[in-house]
JSON list of C-alpha atoms in Angstrom, two decimals:
[
{"chain": "W", "resi": 1, "resn": "UNK", "atom": "CA", "xyz": [0.00, 0.00, 0.00]},
{"chain": "W", "resi": 2, "resn": "UNK", "atom": "CA", "xyz": [1.23, 3.50, -0.87]},
{"chain": "W", "resi": 3, "resn": "UNK", "atom": "CA", "xyz": [0.75, 6.23, 1.70]},
{"chain": "W", "resi": 4, "resn": "UNK", "atom": "CA", "xyz": [0.70, 9.71, 0.13]},
{"chain": "W", "resi": 5, "resn": "UNK", "atom": "CA", "xyz": [2.09, 12.68, 2.01]},
{"chain": "W", "resi": 6, "resn": "UNK", "atom": "CA", "xyz": [-0.54, 14.76, 3.75]},
{"chain": "W", "resi": 7, "resn": "UNK", "atom": "CA", "xyz": [1.55, 17.89, 4.11]},
{"chain": "W", "resi": 8, "resn": "UNK", "atom": "CA", "xyz": [3.89, 19.40, 1.52]},
{"chain": "W", "resi": 9, "resn": "UNK", "atom": "CA", "xyz": [6.35, 20.65, 4.16]},
{"chain": "W", "resi": 10, "resn": "UNK", "atom": "CA", "xyz": [6.19, 18.72, 7.42]},
{"chain": "W", "resi": 11, "resn": "UNK", "atom": "CA", "xyz": [6.59, 15.07, 8.25]},
{"chain": "W", "resi": 12, "resn": "UNK", "atom": "CA", "xyz": [3.81, 13.50, 10.30]},
{"chain": "W", "resi": 13, "resn": "UNK", "atom": "CA", "xyz": [5.46, 13.74, 13.73]},
{"chain": "W", "resi": 14, "resn": "UNK", "atom": "CA", "xyz": [6.51, 17.33, 12.98]},
{"chain": "W", "resi": 15, "resn": "UNK", "atom": "CA", "xyz": [2.93, 18.28, 12.10]},
{"chain": "W", "resi": 16, "resn": "UNK", "atom": "CA", "xyz": [1.60, 16.69, 15.29]},
{"chain": "W", "resi": 17, "resn": "UNK", "atom": "CA", "xyz": [4.31, 18.41, 17.36]},
{"chain": "W", "resi": 18, "resn": "UNK", "atom": "CA", "xyz": [3.44, 21.83, 15.93]},
{"chain": "W", "resi": 19, "resn": "UNK", "atom": "CA", "xyz": [-0.29, 21.30, 16.40]},
{"chain": "W", "resi": 20, "resn": "UNK", "atom": "CA", "xyz": [0.40, 20.10, 19.92]},
{"chain": "W", "resi": 21, "resn": "UNK", "atom": "CA", "xyz": [2.36, 23.22, 20.96]},
{"chain": "W", "resi": 22, "resn": "UNK", "atom": "CA", "xyz": [1.35, 26.86, 21.16]},
{"chain": "W", "resi": 23, "resn": "UNK", "atom": "CA", "xyz": [3.29, 28.67, 18.47]},
{"chain": "W", "resi": 24, "resn": "UNK", "atom": "CA", "xyz": [3.89, 31.72, 20.69]},
{"chain": "W", "resi": 25, "resn": "UNK", "atom": "CA", "xyz": [4.60, 30.32, 24.16]},
{"chain": "W", "resi": 26, "resn": "UNK", "atom": "CA", "xyz": [5.99, 26.98, 22.98]},
{"chain": "W", "resi": 27, "resn": "UNK", "atom": "CA", "xyz": [4.00, 25.18, 25.68]},
{"chain": "W", "resi": 28, "resn": "UNK", "atom": "CA", "xyz": [2.08, 21.98, 24.93]},
{"chain": "W", "resi": 29, "resn": "UNK", "atom": "CA", "xyz": [-1.67, 22.41, 24.52]},
{"chain": "W", "resi": 30, "resn": "UNK", "atom": "CA", "xyz": [-2.38, 19.32, 26.62]},
{"chain": "W", "resi": 31, "resn": "UNK", "atom": "CA", "xyz": [-0.75, 16.75, 28.86]},
{"chain": "W", "resi": 32, "resn": "UNK", "atom": "CA", "xyz": [2.86, 16.27, 27.75]},
{"chain": "W", "resi": 33, "resn": "UNK", "atom": "CA", "xyz": [2.92, 12.52, 28.45]},
{"chain": "W", "resi": 34, "resn": "UNK", "atom": "CA", "xyz": [-0.14, 12.00, 26.25]},
{"chain": "W", "resi": 35, "resn": "UNK", "atom": "CA", "xyz": [1.36, 14.05, 23.44]},
{"chain": "W", "resi": 36, "resn": "UNK", "atom": "CA", "xyz": [4.54, 11.96, 23.75]},
{"chain": "W", "resi": 37, "resn": "UNK", "atom": "CA", "xyz": [2.53, 8.79, 23.04]},
{"chain": "W", "resi": 38, "resn": "UNK", "atom": "CA", "xyz": [1.06, 10.39, 19.94]},
{"chain": "W", "resi": 39, "resn": "UNK", "atom": "CA", "xyz": [4.47, 11.57, 18.75]},
{"chain": "W", "resi": 40, "resn": "UNK", "atom": "CA", "xyz": [5.87, 8.06, 19.20]},
{"chain": "W", "resi": 41, "resn": "UNK", "atom": "CA", "xyz": [3.07, 6.67, 17.06]},
{"chain": "W", "resi": 42, "resn": "UNK", "atom": "CA", "xyz": [3.58, 9.36, 14.42]},
{"chain": "W", "resi": 43, "resn": "UNK", "atom": "CA", "xyz": [7.33, 8.72, 14.24]},
{"chain": "W", "resi": 44, "resn": "UNK", "atom": "CA", "xyz": [6.73, 4.98, 13.76]},
{"chain": "W", "resi": 45, "resn": "UNK", "atom": "CA", "xyz": [4.13, 5.77, 11.12]},
{"chain": "W", "resi": 46, "resn": "UNK", "atom": "CA", "xyz": [6.77, 7.71, 9.17]},
{"chain": "W", "resi": 47, "resn": "UNK", "atom": "CA", "xyz": [8.76, 4.47, 8.94]},
{"chain": "W", "resi": 48, "resn": "UNK", "atom": "CA", "xyz": [5.64, 2.64, 7.77]},
{"chain": "W", "resi": 49, "resn": "UNK", "atom": "CA", "xyz": [5.01, 5.21, 5.05]},
{"chain": "W", "resi": 50, "resn": "UNK", "atom": "CA", "xyz": [8.59, 4.71, 3.88]},
{"chain": "W", "resi": 51, "resn": "UNK", "atom": "CA", "xyz": [8.21, 0.90, 3.96]},
{"chain": "W", "resi": 52, "resn": "UNK", "atom": "CA", "xyz": [11.03, 0.53, 6.46]},
{"chain": "W", "resi": 53, "resn": "UNK", "atom": "CA", "xyz": [8.92, -1.35, 8.99]},
{"chain": "W", "resi": 54, "resn": "UNK", "atom": "CA", "xyz": [5.92, -3.64, 8.72]},
{"chain": "W", "resi": 55, "resn": "UNK", "atom": "CA", "xyz": [3.00, -4.07, 11.13]},
{"chain": "W", "resi": 56, "resn": "UNK", "atom": "CA", "xyz": [0.88, -7.16, 11.49]},
{"chain": "W", "resi": 57, "resn": "UNK", "atom": "CA", "xyz": [-1.35, -8.42, 14.32]},
{"chain": "W", "resi": 58, "resn": "UNK", "atom": "CA", "xyz": [-0.25, -5.64, 16.65]},
{"chain": "W", "resi": 59, "resn": "UNK", "atom": "CA", "xyz": [3.43, -6.38, 16.21]},
{"chain": "W", "resi": 60, "resn": "UNK", "atom": "CA", "xyz": [6.14, -4.52, 14.34]},
{"chain": "W", "resi": 61, "resn": "UNK", "atom": "CA", "xyz": [9.35, -5.55, 12.62]},
{"chain": "W", "resi": 62, "resn": "UNK", "atom": "CA", "xyz": [12.01, -3.87, 10.49]},
{"chain": "W", "resi": 63, "resn": "UNK", "atom": "CA", "xyz": [12.03, -4.80, 6.81]},
{"chain": "W", "resi": 64, "resn": "UNK", "atom": "CA", "xyz": [14.53, -2.26, 5.44]},
{"chain": "W", "resi": 65, "resn": "UNK", "atom": "CA", "xyz": [17.54, -1.27, 7.51]},
{"chain": "W", "resi": 66, "resn": "UNK", "atom": "CA", "xyz": [19.02, 1.20, 5.05]},
{"chain": "W", "resi": 67, "resn": "UNK", "atom": "CA", "xyz": [19.65, 4.69, 6.39]},
{"chain": "W", "resi": 68, "resn": "UNK", "atom": "CA", "xyz": [17.94, 7.65, 4.73]},
{"chain": "W", "resi": 69, "resn": "UNK", "atom": "CA", "xyz": [20.16, 10.35, 6.25]},
{"chain": "W", "resi": 70, "resn": "UNK", "atom": "CA", "xyz": [17.26, 11.61, 8.35]},
{"chain": "W", "resi": 71, "resn": "UNK", "atom": "CA", "xyz": [18.53, 11.46, 11.94]},
{"chain": "W", "resi": 72, "resn": "UNK", "atom": "CA", "xyz": [15.31, 10.65, 13.81]},
{"chain": "W", "resi": 73, "resn": "UNK", "atom": "CA", "xyz": [13.90, 7.96, 11.56]},
{"chain": "W", "resi": 74, "resn": "UNK", "atom": "CA", "xyz": [17.37, 6.48, 10.99]},
{"chain": "W", "resi": 75, "resn": "UNK", "atom": "CA", "xyz": [17.77, 6.19, 14.77]},
{"chain": "W", "resi": 76, "resn": "UNK", "atom": "CA", "xyz": [14.40, 4.46, 15.11]},
{"chain": "W", "resi": 77, "resn": "UNK", "atom": "CA", "xyz": [15.06, 2.11, 12.20]},
{"chain": "W", "resi": 78, "resn": "UNK", "atom": "CA", "xyz": [18.42, 1.15, 13.69]},
{"chain": "W", "resi": 79, "resn": "UNK", "atom": "CA", "xyz": [16.86, 0.51, 17.11]},
{"chain": "W", "resi": 80, "resn": "UNK", "atom": "CA", "xyz": [14.13, -1.65, 15.60]},
{"chain": "W", "resi": 81, "resn": "UNK", "atom": "CA", "xyz": [16.53, -3.53, 13.33]},
{"chain": "W", "resi": 82, "resn": "UNK", "atom": "CA", "xyz": [18.88, -4.52, 16.13]},
{"chain": "W", "resi": 83, "resn": "UNK", "atom": "CA", "xyz": [16.00, -6.14, 18.03]},
{"chain": "W", "resi": 84, "resn": "UNK", "atom": "CA", "xyz": [15.41, -9.03, 15.70]},
{"chain": "W", "resi": 85, "resn": "UNK", "atom": "CA", "xyz": [11.90, -10.31, 15.11]},
{"chain": "W", "resi": 86, "resn": "UNK", "atom": "CA", "xyz": [8.51, -8.71, 15.61]},
{"chain": "W", "resi": 87, "resn": "UNK", "atom": "CA", "xyz": [7.58, -7.05, 18.89]},
{"chain": "W", "resi": 88, "resn": "UNK", "atom": "CA", "xyz": [4.33, -5.48, 20.17]},
{"chain": "W", "resi": 89, "resn": "UNK", "atom": "CA", "xyz": [3.86, -1.94, 18.91]},
{"chain": "W", "resi": 90, "resn": "UNK", "atom": "CA", "xyz": [2.67, -0.75, 22.32]},
{"chain": "W", "resi": 91, "resn": "UNK", "atom": "CA", "xyz": [6.08, -1.63, 23.78]},
{"chain": "W", "resi": 92, "resn": "UNK", "atom": "CA", "xyz": [7.79, 0.46, 21.11]},
{"chain": "W", "resi": 93, "resn": "UNK", "atom": "CA", "xyz": [5.46, 3.37, 21.87]},
{"chain": "W", "resi": 94, "resn": "UNK", "atom": "CA", "xyz": [6.47, 3.21, 25.52]},
{"chain": "W", "resi": 95, "resn": "UNK", "atom": "CA", "xyz": [10.16, 2.83, 24.62]},
{"chain": "W", "resi": 96, "resn": "UNK", "atom": "CA", "xyz": [10.13, 5.91, 22.39]},
{"chain": "W", "resi": 97, "resn": "UNK", "atom": "CA", "xyz": [8.29, 7.89, 25.04]},
{"chain": "W", "resi": 98, "resn": "UNK", "atom": "CA", "xyz": [10.19, 6.79, 28.13]},
{"chain": "W", "resi": 99, "resn": "UNK", "atom": "CA", "xyz": [13.71, 6.06, 26.88]},
{"chain": "W", "resi": 100, "resn": "UNK", "atom": "CA", "xyz": [14.28, 7.90, 23.59]},
{"chain": "W", "resi": 101, "resn": "UNK", "atom": "CA", "xyz": [12.59, 11.15, 24.72]},
{"chain": "W", "resi": 102, "resn": "UNK", "atom": "CA", "xyz": [10.61, 11.37, 21.51]},
{"chain": "W", "resi": 103, "resn": "UNK", "atom": "CA", "xyz": [9.31, 14.90, 22.12]},
{"chain": "W", "resi": 104, "resn": "UNK", "atom": "CA", "xyz": [12.84, 16.24, 22.49]},
{"chain": "W", "resi": 105, "resn": "UNK", "atom": "CA", "xyz": [13.95, 14.48, 19.31]},
{"chain": "W", "resi": 106, "resn": "UNK", "atom": "CA", "xyz": [11.06, 15.73, 17.19]},
{"chain": "W", "resi": 107, "resn": "UNK", "atom": "CA", "xyz": [11.50, 19.22, 18.63]},
{"chain": "W", "resi": 108, "resn": "UNK", "atom": "CA", "xyz": [15.20, 19.09, 17.80]},
{"chain": "W", "resi": 109, "resn": "UNK", "atom": "CA", "xyz": [14.41, 18.08, 14.22]},
{"chain": "W", "resi": 110, "resn": "UNK", "atom": "CA", "xyz": [12.16, 21.13, 13.89]},
{"chain": "W", "resi": 111, "resn": "UNK", "atom": "CA", "xyz": [14.69, 23.39, 15.62]},
{"chain": "W", "resi": 112, "resn": "UNK", "atom": "CA", "xyz": [17.40, 22.21, 13.23]},
{"chain": "W", "resi": 113, "resn": "UNK", "atom": "CA", "xyz": [15.07, 23.10, 10.35]},
{"chain": "W", "resi": 114, "resn": "UNK", "atom": "CA", "xyz": [14.62, 26.59, 11.81]},
{"chain": "W", "resi": 115, "resn": "UNK", "atom": "CA", "xyz": [10.90, 26.14, 12.57]},
{"chain": "W", "resi": 116, "resn": "UNK", "atom": "CA", "xyz": [11.02, 26.38, 16.39]},
{"chain": "W", "resi": 117, "resn": "UNK", "atom": "CA", "xyz": [13.46, 27.42, 19.10]},
{"chain": "W", "resi": 118, "resn": "UNK", "atom": "CA", "xyz": [14.34, 25.33, 22.12]},
{"chain": "W", "resi": 119, "resn": "UNK", "atom": "CA", "xyz": [14.03, 27.32, 25.33]},
{"chain": "W", "resi": 120, "resn": "UNK", "atom": "CA", "xyz": [14.99, 25.76, 28.64]},
{"chain": "W", "resi": 121, "resn": "UNK", "atom": "CA", "xyz": [13.27, 27.02, 31.78]},
{"chain": "W", "resi": 122, "resn": "UNK", "atom": "CA", "xyz": [15.63, 29.02, 33.98]},
{"chain": "W", "resi": 123, "resn": "UNK", "atom": "CA", "xyz": [14.48, 27.52, 37.25]},
{"chain": "W", "resi": 124, "resn": "UNK", "atom": "CA", "xyz": [15.12, 23.94, 38.32]},
{"chain": "W", "resi": 125, "resn": "UNK", "atom": "CA", "xyz": [12.33, 21.67, 37.14]},
{"chain": "W", "resi": 126, "resn": "UNK", "atom": "CA", "xyz": [11.02, 24.06, 34.51]},
{"chain": "W", "resi": 127, "resn": "UNK", "atom": "CA", "xyz": [10.12, 22.23, 31.31]},
{"chain": "W", "resi": 128, "resn": "UNK", "atom": "CA", "xyz": [11.45, 22.94, 27.84]},
{"chain": "W", "resi": 129, "resn": "UNK", "atom": "CA", "xyz": [9.42, 25.22, 25.60]},
{"chain": "W", "resi": 130, "resn": "UNK", "atom": "CA", "xyz": [9.39, 25.27, 21.80]},
{"chain": "W", "resi": 131, "resn": "UNK", "atom": "CA", "xyz": [8.16, 28.67, 20.52]},
{"chain": "W", "resi": 132, "resn": "UNK", "atom": "CA", "xyz": [7.97, 29.08, 16.78]},
{"chain": "W", "resi": 133, "resn": "UNK", "atom": "CA", "xyz": [10.48, 31.15, 14.83]},
{"chain": "W", "resi": 134, "resn": "UNK", "atom": "CA", "xyz": [7.63, 32.12, 12.48]},
{"chain": "W", "resi": 135, "resn": "UNK", "atom": "CA", "xyz": [4.21, 31.59, 14.14]},
{"chain": "W", "resi": 136, "resn": "UNK", "atom": "CA", "xyz": [2.38, 31.61, 10.81]},
{"chain": "W", "resi": 137, "resn": "UNK", "atom": "CA", "xyz": [4.60, 28.87, 9.44]},
{"chain": "W", "resi": 138, "resn": "UNK", "atom": "CA", "xyz": [4.23, 26.79, 12.59]},
{"chain": "W", "resi": 139, "resn": "UNK", "atom": "CA", "xyz": [0.45, 27.16, 12.48]},
{"chain": "W", "resi": 140, "resn": "UNK", "atom": "CA", "xyz": [0.19, 25.91, 8.91]},
{"chain": "W", "resi": 141, "resn": "UNK", "atom": "CA", "xyz": [-0.38, 22.20, 9.76]},
{"chain": "W", "resi": 142, "resn": "UNK", "atom": "CA", "xyz": [-3.30, 23.17, 12.01]},
{"chain": "W", "resi": 143, "resn": "UNK", "atom": "CA", "xyz": [-4.75, 25.58, 9.46]},
{"chain": "W", "resi": 144, "resn": "UNK", "atom": "CA", "xyz": [-4.42, 23.08, 6.63]},
{"chain": "W", "resi": 145, "resn": "UNK", "atom": "CA", "xyz": [-5.93, 20.20, 8.58]},
{"chain": "W", "resi": 146, "resn": "UNK", "atom": "CA", "xyz": [-8.84, 22.40, 9.68]},
{"chain": "W", "resi": 147, "resn": "UNK", "atom": "CA", "xyz": [-9.55, 23.35, 6.08]},
{"chain": "W", "resi": 148, "resn": "UNK", "atom": "CA", "xyz": [-9.40, 19.73, 4.96]},
{"chain": "W", "resi": 149, "resn": "UNK", "atom": "CA", "xyz": [-11.73, 18.58, 7.73]},
{"chain": "W", "resi": 150, "resn": "UNK", "atom": "CA", "xyz": [-14.26, 21.30, 6.86]},
{"chain": "W", "resi": 151, "resn": "UNK", "atom": "CA", "xyz": [-14.18, 20.88, 3.10]},
{"chain": "W", "resi": 152, "resn": "UNK", "atom": "CA", "xyz": [-13.97, 17.12, 2.71]},
{"chain": "W", "resi": 153, "resn": "UNK", "atom": "CA", "xyz": [-15.69, 14.09, 4.10]},
{"chain": "W", "resi": 154, "resn": "UNK", "atom": "CA", "xyz": [-13.39, 12.07, 6.32]},
{"chain": "W", "resi": 155, "resn": "UNK", "atom": "CA", "xyz": [-13.61, 9.17, 3.86]},
{"chain": "W", "resi": 156, "resn": "UNK", "atom": "CA", "xyz": [-12.03, 11.35, 1.17]},
{"chain": "W", "resi": 157, "resn": "UNK", "atom": "CA", "xyz": [-8.95, 12.33, 3.19]},
{"chain": "W", "resi": 158, "resn": "UNK", "atom": "CA", "xyz": [-5.55, 10.82, 2.43]},
{"chain": "W", "resi": 159, "resn": "UNK", "atom": "CA", "xyz": [-4.39, 8.27, 5.00]},
{"chain": "W", "resi": 160, "resn": "UNK", "atom": "CA", "xyz": [-1.71, 10.49, 6.52]},
{"chain": "W", "resi": 161, "resn": "UNK", "atom": "CA", "xyz": [-4.25, 13.21, 7.25]},
{"chain": "W", "resi": 162, "resn": "UNK", "atom": "CA", "xyz": [-6.61, 10.58, 8.65]},
{"chain": "W", "resi": 163, "resn": "UNK", "atom": "CA", "xyz": [-3.90, 9.31, 10.97]},
{"chain": "W", "resi": 164, "resn": "UNK", "atom": "CA", "xyz": [-2.89, 12.82, 12.03]},
{"chain": "W", "resi": 165, "resn": "UNK", "atom": "CA", "xyz": [-6.51, 13.62, 12.91]},
{"chain": "W", "resi": 166, "resn": "UNK", "atom": "CA", "xyz": [-6.93, 10.28, 14.70]},
{"chain": "W", "resi": 167, "resn": "UNK", "atom": "CA", "xyz": [-3.79, 10.86, 16.78]},
{"chain": "W", "resi": 168, "resn": "UNK", "atom": "CA", "xyz": [-4.95, 14.36, 17.69]},
{"chain": "W", "resi": 169, "resn": "UNK", "atom": "CA", "xyz": [-8.25, 12.88, 18.84]},
{"chain": "W", "resi": 170, "resn": "UNK", "atom": "CA", "xyz": [-6.57, 10.04, 20.73]},
{"chain": "W", "resi": 171, "resn": "UNK", "atom": "CA", "xyz": [-4.24, 12.25, 22.77]},
{"chain": "W", "resi": 172, "resn": "UNK", "atom": "CA", "xyz": [-7.02, 14.72, 23.57]},
{"chain": "W", "resi": 173, "resn": "UNK", "atom": "CA", "xyz": [-5.72, 17.74, 21.66]},
{"chain": "W", "resi": 174, "resn": "UNK", "atom": "CA", "xyz": [-8.90, 18.31, 19.67]},
{"chain": "W", "resi": 175, "resn": "UNK", "atom": "CA", "xyz": [-10.92, 20.45, 22.13]},
{"chain": "W", "resi": 176, "resn": "UNK", "atom": "CA", "xyz": [-7.83, 22.47, 23.05]},
{"chain": "W", "resi": 177, "resn": "UNK", "atom": "CA", "xyz": [-6.86, 23.38, 19.49]},
{"chain": "W", "resi": 178, "resn": "UNK", "atom": "CA", "xyz": [-9.84, 22.97, 17.13]},
{"chain": "W", "resi": 179, "resn": "UNK", "atom": "CA", "xyz": [-13.46, 24.06, 17.20]},
{"chain": "W", "resi": 180, "resn": "UNK", "atom": "CA", "xyz": [-16.26, 21.64, 18.10]},
{"chain": "W", "resi": 181, "resn": "UNK", "atom": "CA", "xyz": [-17.22, 20.87, 14.50]},
{"chain": "W", "resi": 182, "resn": "UNK", "atom": "CA", "xyz": [-13.71, 19.89, 13.46]},
{"chain": "W", "resi": 183, "resn": "UNK", "atom": "CA", "xyz": [-13.19, 17.91, 16.66]},
{"chain": "W", "resi": 184, "resn": "UNK", "atom": "CA", "xyz": [-16.41, 15.97, 16.04]},
{"chain": "W", "resi": 185, "resn": "UNK", "atom": "CA", "xyz": [-15.28, 15.05, 12.52]},
{"chain": "W", "resi": 186, "resn": "UNK", "atom": "CA", "xyz": [-11.93, 13.87, 13.83]},
{"chain": "W", "resi": 187, "resn": "UNK", "atom": "CA", "xyz": [-13.68, 11.20, 15.89]},
{"chain": "W", "resi": 188, "resn": "UNK", "atom": "CA", "xyz": [-14.52, 9.32, 12.69]},
{"chain": "W", "resi": 189, "resn": "UNK", "atom": "CA", "xyz": [-11.02, 9.29, 11.22]},
{"chain": "W", "resi": 190, "resn": "UNK", "atom": "CA", "xyz": [-9.56, 6.37, 13.18]},
{"chain": "W", "resi": 191, "resn": "UNK", "atom": "CA", "xyz": [-12.27, 4.05, 11.89]},
{"chain": "W", "resi": 192, "resn": "UNK", "atom": "CA", "xyz": [-11.23, 4.72, 8.29]},
{"chain": "W", "resi": 193, "resn": "UNK", "atom": "CA", "xyz": [-7.55, 3.80, 8.62]},
{"chain": "W", "resi": 194, "resn": "UNK", "atom": "CA", "xyz": [-6.21, 0.72, 6.81]},
{"chain": "W", "resi": 195, "resn": "UNK", "atom": "CA", "xyz": [-5.48, -2.23, 9.15]},
{"chain": "W", "resi": 196, "resn": "UNK", "atom": "CA", "xyz": [-1.75, -1.58, 9.75]},
{"chain": "W", "resi": 197, "resn": "UNK", "atom": "CA", "xyz": [-2.34, 2.05, 10.71]},
{"chain": "W", "resi": 198, "resn": "UNK", "atom": "CA", "xyz": [-5.43, 1.16, 12.73]},
{"chain": "W", "resi": 199, "resn": "UNK", "atom": "CA", "xyz": [-3.25, -1.31, 14.63]},
{"chain": "W", "resi": 200, "resn": "UNK", "atom": "CA", "xyz": [-0.68, 1.43, 15.24]},
{"chain": "W", "resi": 201, "resn": "UNK", "atom": "CA", "xyz": [-3.39, 3.77, 16.50]},
{"chain": "W", "resi": 202, "resn": "UNK", "atom": "CA", "xyz": [-4.65, 1.03, 18.81]},
{"chain": "W", "resi": 203, "resn": "UNK", "atom": "CA", "xyz": [-1.16, 0.69, 20.29]},
{"chain": "W", "resi": 204, "resn": "UNK", "atom": "CA", "xyz": [-1.05, 4.43, 20.95]},
{"chain": "W", "resi": 205, "resn": "UNK", "atom": "CA", "xyz": [-4.44, 4.26, 22.68]},
{"chain": "W", "resi": 206, "resn": "UNK", "atom": "CA", "xyz": [-3.25, 1.29, 24.77]},
{"chain": "W", "resi": 207, "resn": "UNK", "atom": "CA", "xyz": [-0.16, 3.26, 25.83]},
{"chain": "W", "resi": 208, "resn": "UNK", "atom": "CA", "xyz": [-2.37, 6.23, 26.71]},
{"chain": "W", "resi": 209, "resn": "UNK", "atom": "CA", "xyz": [-4.65, 4.01, 28.79]},
{"chain": "W", "resi": 210, "resn": "UNK", "atom": "CA", "xyz": [-1.63, 2.62, 30.65]},
{"chain": "W", "resi": 211, "resn": "UNK", "atom": "CA", "xyz": [-0.40, 6.17, 31.29]},
{"chain": "W", "resi": 212, "resn": "UNK", "atom": "CA", "xyz": [-3.80, 7.16, 32.70]},
{"chain": "W", "resi": 213, "resn": "UNK", "atom": "CA", "xyz": [-3.89, 4.14, 35.01]},
{"chain": "W", "resi": 214, "resn": "UNK", "atom": "CA", "xyz": [-0.35, 4.88, 36.22]},
{"chain": "W", "resi": 215, "resn": "UNK", "atom": "CA", "xyz": [-1.23, 8.51, 36.99]},
{"chain": "W", "resi": 216, "resn": "UNK", "atom": "CA", "xyz": [-4.37, 7.52, 38.90]},
{"chain": "W", "resi": 217, "resn": "UNK", "atom": "CA", "xyz": [-2.38, 5.14, 41.08]}
]
C-alpha cells in the first residue's frame, strides 16, 4: 500500500508536534505525556510510510535497515533492526516515550530546520518550551488540517491526514486546538484507517490508557 504525504512541508510527527504546541509560548496544549505517546506513534508511522517497517497483528518488525540520512527515523530504524523479530507496537510506543525522549527528538528536528526554538526554563524543574520562529509557518499544519476537515468528508482524506486527525483525537488535543465541528469530525477518522495504521493507532491508545492508570495510582 502506498501512503501519500498529507503535508507538503512537514513530516507527520513534525505536524503533530506543531499542532500540539502553542506557536507563541511553545508550551504543549495538553498533557505532555499523552502528546509523547502520539508523537511516538507518528514517528513509527513515518517508517511505515517509507516501507522501512511492517506491522501485522499488533506487532512490528524492520524490513529495510538502510539509512535515509534523516537522523530521527534512521535512529528508530536502527533501534528496531537490532532487536530481531517482531515485537508489540505498544512496547515500542512506551520505549520511544520513556527512553528515547521522543518529544525532544522531534523538537530538535524542527529546531534544526529553523521552525522552532528550544528554550529551557531558567528555574530547576522548569520544562522545555518550543516557541515558533515564524508563528504563521508553525500554524500551517493546524490551518491546513482544519480546512481539509471542513471541506472534505473524512472518507475522502488521504491516509496520513486521517492518521494525524486520529492521533490528535486520541491524545485529547482536539478540544484544546480545534473548534467543536472539526473535533467531532476527527472522531470518525480512526475508523477509516487501513489495518496496519489502525493497529498502530490502537497501540497508541493502549499506551495512553496505561499512562492514565499509572497517573491515577
